[in-house]
Amino acid sequence: MGRHRRPAAPAKGPTREARRRLTAGLAGASALVATVLALTVDPAAPPAPDRAPATAPEPQAAP
């Protein structure tokens, strides 16, 4: 009579492949959000109210 073995228990929790898919999905979503923010946020925002506007110094008059 052959030996009977206990059936292999299913893996508890996420498998390596599932973790890889989750990591890749989160990285892709993060890149997409960063791209959308970079395209939609106005880079020419006015300076903060407590700072003087950045302007070129006025030329000095010759004596």
PDB file of N, CA and C in Angstrom:
ATOM      1  N   MET A   1       0.836  -1.173   0.000  1.00  0.00           N
ATOM      2  CA  MET A   1       0.000   0.000   0.000  1.00  0.00           C
ATOM      3  C   MET A   1       0.885   1.241   0.000  1.00  0.00           C
ATOM      4  N   GLY A   2       0.523   2.235  -0.849  1.00  0.00           N
ATOM      5  CA  GLY A   2       1.330   3.437  -0.960  1.00  0.00           C
ATOM      6  C   GLY A   2       1.144   4.383   0.214  1.00  0.00           C
ATOM      7  N   ARG A   3       2.110   5.225   0.389  1.00  0.00           N
ATOM      8  CA  ARG A   3       2.017   6.202   1.475  1.00  0.00           C
ATOM      9  C   ARG A   3       1.085   7.338   1.073  1.00  0.00           C
ATOM     10  N   HIS A   4       0.353   7.808   2.030  1.00  0.00           N
ATOM     11  CA  HIS A   4      -0.529   8.948   1.784  1.00  0.00           C
ATOM     12  C   HIS A   4       0.113  10.185   2.390  1.00  0.00           C
ATOM     13  N   ARG A   5       0.133  11.229   1.607  1.00  0.00           N
ATOM     14  CA  ARG A   5       0.717  12.475   2.096  1.00  0.00           C
ATOM     15  C   ARG A   5      -0.374  13.501   2.290  1.00  0.00           C
ATOM     16  N   ARG A   6      -0.114  14.382   3.181  1.00  0.00           N
ATOM     17  CA  ARG A   6      -1.040  15.489   3.389  1.00  0.00           C
ATOM     18  C   ARG A   6      -0.988  16.388   2.155  1.00  0.00           C
ATOM     19  N   PRO A   7      -2.115  16.803   1.632  1.00  0.00           N
ATOM     20  CA  PRO A   7      -2.095  17.676   0.451  1.00  0.00           C
ATOM     21  C   PRO A   7      -1.397  19.007   0.780  1.00  0.00           C
ATOM     22  N   ALA A   8      -0.757  19.545  -0.221  1.00  0.00           N
ATOM     23  CA  ALA A   8      -0.037  20.814  -0.029  1.00  0.00           C
ATOM     24  C   ALA A   8      -1.029  21.905   0.341  1.00  0.00           C
ATOM     25  N   ALA A   9      -0.696  22.631   1.388  1.00  0.00           N
ATOM     26  CA  ALA A   9      -1.576  23.715   1.837  1.00  0.00           C
ATOM     27  C   ALA A   9      -1.443  24.890   0.878  1.00  0.00           C
ATOM     28  N   PRO A  10      -2.541  25.528   0.545  1.00  0.00           N
ATOM     29  CA  PRO A  10      -2.440  26.701  -0.323  1.00  0.00           C
ATOM     30  C   PRO A  10      -1.666  27.810   0.384  1.00  0.00           C
ATOM     31  N   ALA A  11      -0.949  28.579  -0.401  1.00  0.00           N
ATOM     32  CA  ALA A  11      -0.143  29.660   0.167  1.00  0.00           C
ATOM     33  C   ALA A  11      -1.051  30.694   0.812  1.00  0.00           C
ATOM     34  N   LYS A  12      -0.705  31.065   2.003  1.00  0.00           N
ATOM     35  CA  LYS A  12      -1.484  32.092   2.702  1.00  0.00           C
ATOM     36  C   LYS A  12      -0.876  33.453   2.388  1.00  0.00           C
ATOM     37  N   GLY A  13      -1.714  34.406   2.126  1.00  0.00           N
ATOM     38  CA  GLY A  13      -1.234  35.748   1.816  1.00  0.00           C
ATOM     39  C   GLY A  13      -0.835  35.858   0.350  1.00  0.00           C
ATOM     40  N   PRO A  14      -0.317  37.008  -0.028  1.00  0.00           N
ATOM     41  CA  PRO A  14       0.022  37.234  -1.439  1.00  0.00           C
ATOM     42  C   PRO A  14       1.251  36.433  -1.864  1.00  0.00           C
ATOM     43  N   THR A  15       1.231  35.996  -3.087  1.00  0.00           N
ATOM     44  CA  THR A  15       2.370  35.285  -3.642  1.00  0.00           C
ATOM     45  C   THR A  15       3.364  36.299  -4.189  1.00  0.00           C
ATOM     46  N   ARG A  16       4.516  35.810  -4.579  1.00  0.00           N
ATOM     47  CA  ARG A  16       5.532  36.728  -5.114  1.00  0.00           C
ATOM     48  C   ARG A  16       5.045  37.427  -6.379  1.00  0.00           C
ATOM     49  N   GLU A  17       4.380  36.672  -7.227  1.00  0.00           N
ATOM     50  CA  GLU A  17       3.886  37.276  -8.479  1.00  0.00           C
ATOM     51  C   GLU A  17       2.848  38.353  -8.190  1.00  0.00           C
ATOM     52  N   ALA A  18       1.981  38.105  -7.229  1.00  0.00           N
ATOM     53  CA  ALA A  18       0.977  39.106  -6.872  1.00  0.00           C
ATOM     54  C   ALA A  18       1.654  40.354  -6.304  1.00  0.00           C
ATOM     55  N   ARG A  19       2.685  40.167  -5.500  1.00  0.00           N
ATOM     56  CA  ARG A  19       3.413  41.330  -4.964  1.00  0.00           C
ATOM     57  C   ARG A  19       4.087  42.117  -6.071  1.00  0.00           C
ATOM     58  N   ARG A  20       4.661  41.382  -7.035  1.00  0.00           N
ATOM     59  CA  ARG A  20       5.310  42.079  -8.159  1.00  0.00           C
ATOM     60  C   ARG A  20       4.302  42.882  -8.961  1.00  0.00           C
ATOM     61  N   ARG A  21       3.129  42.267  -9.205  1.00  0.00           N
ATOM     62  CA  ARG A  21       2.095  42.989  -9.947  1.00  0.00           C
ATOM     63  C   ARG A  21       1.629  44.225  -9.188  1.00  0.00           C
ATOM     64  N   LEU A  22       1.462  44.089  -7.879  1.00  0.00           N
ATOM     65  CA  LEU A  22       1.046  45.226  -7.068  1.00  0.00           C
ATOM     66  C   LEU A  22       2.101  46.328  -7.099  1.00  0.00           C
ATOM     67  N   THR A  23       3.364  45.953  -6.956  1.00  0.00           N
ATOM     68  CA  THR A  23       4.449  46.935  -6.985  1.00  0.00           C
ATOM     69  C   THR A  23       4.509  47.642  -8.332  1.00  0.00           C
ATOM     70  N   ALA A  24       4.399  46.877  -9.403  1.00  0.00           N
ATOM     71  CA  ALA A  24       4.439  47.477 -10.741  1.00  0.00           C
ATOM     72  C   ALA A  24       3.236  48.399 -10.953  1.00  0.00           C
ATOM     73  N   GLY A  25       2.078  47.994 -10.472  1.00  0.00           N
ATOM     74  CA  GLY A  25       0.884  48.832 -10.607  1.00  0.00           C
ATOM     75  C   GLY A  25       1.009  50.130  -9.830  1.00  0.00           C
ATOM     76  N   LEU A  26       1.533  50.045  -8.609  1.00  0.00           N
ATOM     77  CA  LEU A  26       1.706  51.259  -7.804  1.00  0.00           C
ATOM     78  C   LEU A  26       2.752  52.182  -8.415  1.00  0.00           C
ATOM     79  N   ALA A  27       3.834  51.615  -8.946  1.00  0.00           N
ATOM     80  CA  ALA A  27       4.864  52.440  -9.592  1.00  0.00           C
ATOM     81  C   ALA A  27       4.293  53.123 -10.837  1.00  0.00           C
ATOM     82  N   GLY A  28       3.512  52.395 -11.610  1.00  0.00           N
ATOM     83  CA  GLY A  28       2.908  52.981 -12.802  1.00  0.00           C
ATOM     84  C   GLY A  28       1.914  54.072 -12.455  1.00  0.00           C
ATOM     85  N   ALA A  29       1.101  53.842 -11.430  1.00  0.00           N
ATOM     86  CA  ALA A  29       0.143  54.865 -11.005  1.00  0.00           C
ATOM     87  C   ALA A  29       0.855  56.103 -10.487  1.00  0.00           C
ATOM     88  N   SER A  30       1.941  55.902  -9.762  1.00  0.00           N
ATOM     89  CA  SER A  30       2.715  57.029  -9.243  1.00  0.00           C
ATOM     90  C   SER A  30       3.306  57.852 -10.390  1.00  0.00           C
ATOM     91  N   ALA A  31       3.844  57.176 -11.394  1.00  0.00           N
ATOM     92  CA  ALA A  31       4.405  57.882 -12.548  1.00  0.00           C
ATOM     93  C   ALA A  31       3.325  58.644 -13.308  1.00  0.00           C
ATOM     94  N   LEU A  32       2.154  58.049 -13.436  1.00  0.00           N
ATOM     95  CA  LEU A  32       1.053  58.711 -14.129  1.00  0.00           C
ATOM     96  C   LEU A  32       0.613  59.962 -13.383  1.00  0.00           C
ATOM     97  N   VAL A  33       0.484  59.862 -12.068  1.00  0.00           N
ATOM     98  CA  VAL A  33       0.075  61.021 -11.261  1.00  0.00           C
ATOM     99  C   VAL A  33       1.127  62.120 -11.337  1.00  0.00           C
ATOM    100  N   ALA A  34       2.406  61.753 -11.275  1.00  0.00           N
ATOM    101  CA  ALA A  34       3.467  62.750 -11.373  1.00  0.00           C
ATOM    102  C   ALA A  34       3.437  63.454 -12.726  1.00  0.00           C
ATOM    103  N   THR A  35       3.176  62.708 -13.781  1.00  0.00           N
ATOM    104  CA  THR A  35       3.106  63.303 -15.119  1.00  0.00           C
ATOM    105  C   THR A  35       1.926  64.262 -15.226  1.00  0.00           C
ATOM    106  N   VAL A  36       0.776  63.842 -14.731  1.00  0.00           N
ATOM    107  CA  VAL A  36      -0.417  64.694 -14.795  1.00  0.00           C
ATOM    108  C   VAL A  36      -0.193  65.970 -13.984  1.00  0.00           C
ATOM    109  N   LEU A  37       0.385  65.851 -12.804  1.00  0.00           N
ATOM    110  CA  LEU A  37       0.648  67.038 -11.999  1.00  0.00           C
ATOM    111  C   LEU A  37       1.634  67.972 -12.678  1.00  0.00           C
ATOM    112  N   ALA A  38       2.671  67.413 -13.289  1.00  0.00           N
ATOM    113  CA  ALA A  38       3.668  68.245 -13.965  1.00  0.00           C
ATOM    114  C   ALA A  38       3.047  68.998 -15.144  1.00  0.00           C
ATOM    115  N   LEU A  39       2.067  68.392 -15.799  1.00  0.00           N
ATOM    116  CA  LEU A  39       1.449  69.040 -16.953  1.00  0.00           C
ATOM    117  C   LEU A  39       0.354  70.033 -16.563  1.00  0.00           C
ATOM    118  N   THR A  40      -0.266  69.854 -15.408  1.00  0.00           N
ATOM    119  CA  THR A  40      -1.398  70.705 -15.060  1.00  0.00           C
ATOM    120  C   THR A  40      -1.050  71.842 -14.111  1.00  0.00           C
ATOM    121  N   VAL A  41      -0.015  71.701 -13.317  1.00  0.00           N
ATOM    122  CA  VAL A  41       0.336  72.759 -12.369  1.00  0.00           C
ATOM    123  C   VAL A  41       1.037  73.868 -13.128  1.00  0.00           C
ATOM    124  N   ASP A  42       0.614  75.095 -12.891  1.00  0.00           N
ATOM    125  CA  ASP A  42       1.176  76.249 -13.584  1.00  0.00           C
ATOM    126  C   ASP A  42       2.556  76.561 -13.012  1.00  0.00           C
ATOM    127  N   PRO A  43       3.617  76.435 -13.818  1.00  0.00           N
ATOM    128  CA  PRO A  43       4.955  76.698 -13.289  1.00  0.00           C
ATOM    129  C   PRO A  43       5.232  78.186 -13.088  1.00  0.00           C
ATOM    130  N   ALA A  44       4.450  79.050 -13.704  1.00  0.00           N
ATOM    131  CA  ALA A  44       4.674  80.487 -13.582  1.00  0.00           C
ATOM    132  C   ALA A  44       3.798  81.067 -12.487  1.00  0.00           C
ATOM    133  N   ALA A  45       3.773  80.432 -11.350  1.00  0.00           N
ATOM    134  CA  ALA A  45       2.971  80.910 -10.230  1.00  0.00           C
ATOM    135  C   ALA A  45       3.578  82.190  -9.672  1.00  0.00           C
ATOM    136  N   PRO A  46       2.768  83.082  -9.150  1.00  0.00           N
ATOM    137  CA  PRO A  46       3.311  84.320  -8.597  1.00  0.00           C
ATOM    138  C   PRO A  46       4.172  84.028  -7.363  1.00  0.00           C
ATOM    139  N   PRO A  47       5.113  84.906  -7.078  1.00  0.00           N
ATOM    140  CA  PRO A  47       5.959  84.670  -5.912  1.00  0.00           C
ATOM    141  C   PRO A  47       5.156  84.772  -4.616  1.00  0.00           C
ATOM    142  N   ALA A  48       5.703  84.222  -3.584  1.00  0.00           N
ATOM    143  CA  ALA A  48       5.047  84.287  -2.283  1.00  0.00           C
ATOM    144  C   ALA A  48       4.918  85.744  -1.857  1.00  0.00           C
ATOM    145  N   PRO A  49       3.871  86.088  -1.099  1.00  0.00           N
ATOM    146  CA  PRO A  49       3.662  87.488  -0.734  1.00  0.00           C
ATOM    147  C   PRO A  49       4.763  88.064   0.157  1.00  0.00           C
ATOM    148  N   ASP A  50       5.499  87.227   0.852  1.00  0.00           N
ATOM    149  CA  ASP A  50       6.546  87.754   1.727  1.00  0.00           C
ATOM    150  C   ASP A  50       7.887  87.904   1.017  1.00  0.00           C
ATOM    151  N   ARG A  51       7.942  87.683  -0.282  1.00  0.00           N
ATOM    152  CA  ARG A  51       9.195  87.818  -1.040  1.00  0.00           C
ATOM    153  C   ARG A  51       9.036  88.856  -2.139  1.00  0.00           C
ATOM    154  N   ALA A  52      10.104  89.548  -2.399  1.00  0.00           N
ATOM    155  CA  ALA A  52      10.092  90.542  -3.476  1.00  0.00           C
ATOM    156  C   ALA A  52      10.135  89.809  -4.816  1.00  0.00           C
ATOM    157  N   PRO A  53       9.507  90.369  -5.835  1.00  0.00           N
ATOM    158  CA  PRO A  53       9.560  89.702  -7.143  1.00  0.00           C
ATOM    159  C   PRO A  53      10.991  89.690  -7.678  1.00  0.00           C
ATOM    160  N   ALA A  54      11.331  88.642  -8.372  1.00  0.00           N
ATOM    161  CA  ALA A  54      12.673  88.519  -8.937  1.00  0.00           C
ATOM    162  C   ALA A  54      12.746  89.375 -10.194  1.00  0.00           C
ATOM    163  N   THR A  55      13.494  90.446 -10.130  1.00  0.00           N
ATOM    164  CA  THR A  55      13.678  91.328 -11.289  1.00  0.00           C
ATOM    165  C   THR A  55      15.159  91.564 -11.473  1.00  0.00           C
ATOM    166  N   ALA A  56      15.522  91.955 -12.672  1.00  0.00           N
ATOM    167  CA  ALA A  56      16.920  92.264 -12.969  1.00  0.00           C
ATOM    168  C   ALA A  56      17.257  93.604 -12.320  1.00  0.00           C
ATOM    169  N   PRO A  57      18.483  93.755 -11.809  1.00  0.00           N
ATOM    170  CA  PRO A  57      18.853  95.046 -11.211  1.00  0.00           C
ATOM    171  C   PRO A  57      18.853  96.157 -12.258  1.00  0.00           C
ATOM    172  N   GLU A  58      18.426  97.334 -11.842  1.00  0.00           N
ATOM    173  CA  GLU A  58      18.375  98.449 -12.784  1.00  0.00           C
ATOM    174  C   GLU A  58      19.794  98.945 -13.075  1.00  0.00           C
ATOM    175  N   PRO A  59      20.055  99.297 -14.333  1.00  0.00           N
ATOM    176  CA  PRO A  59      21.407  99.769 -14.669  1.00  0.00           C
ATOM    177  C   PRO A  59      21.714 101.087 -13.978  1.00  0.00           C
ATOM    178  N   GLN A  60      22.968 101.245 -13.577  1.00  0.00           N
ATOM    179  CA  GLN A  60      23.422 102.465 -12.917  1.00  0.00           C
ATOM    180  C   GLN A  60      23.652 103.560 -13.953  1.00  0.00           C
ATOM    181  N   ALA A  61      23.298 104.788 -13.593  1.00  0.00           N
ATOM    182  CA  ALA A  61      23.545 105.925 -14.504  1.00  0.00           C
ATOM    183  C   ALA A  61      25.027 106.294 -14.437  1.00  0.00           C
ATOM    184  N   ALA A  62      25.564 106.632 -15.582  1.00  0.00           N
ATOM    185  CA  ALA A  62      26.994 107.010 -15.630  1.00  0.00           C
ATOM    186  C   ALA A  62      27.148 108.405 -15.047  1.00  0.00           C
ATOM    187  N   PRO A  63      28.197 108.661 -14.250  1.00  0.00           N
ATOM    188  CA  PRO A  63      28.379 109.999 -13.665  1.00  0.00           C
ATOM    189  C   PRO A  63      28.843 111.041 -14.643  1.00  0.00           C
TER     190      PRO A  63
END
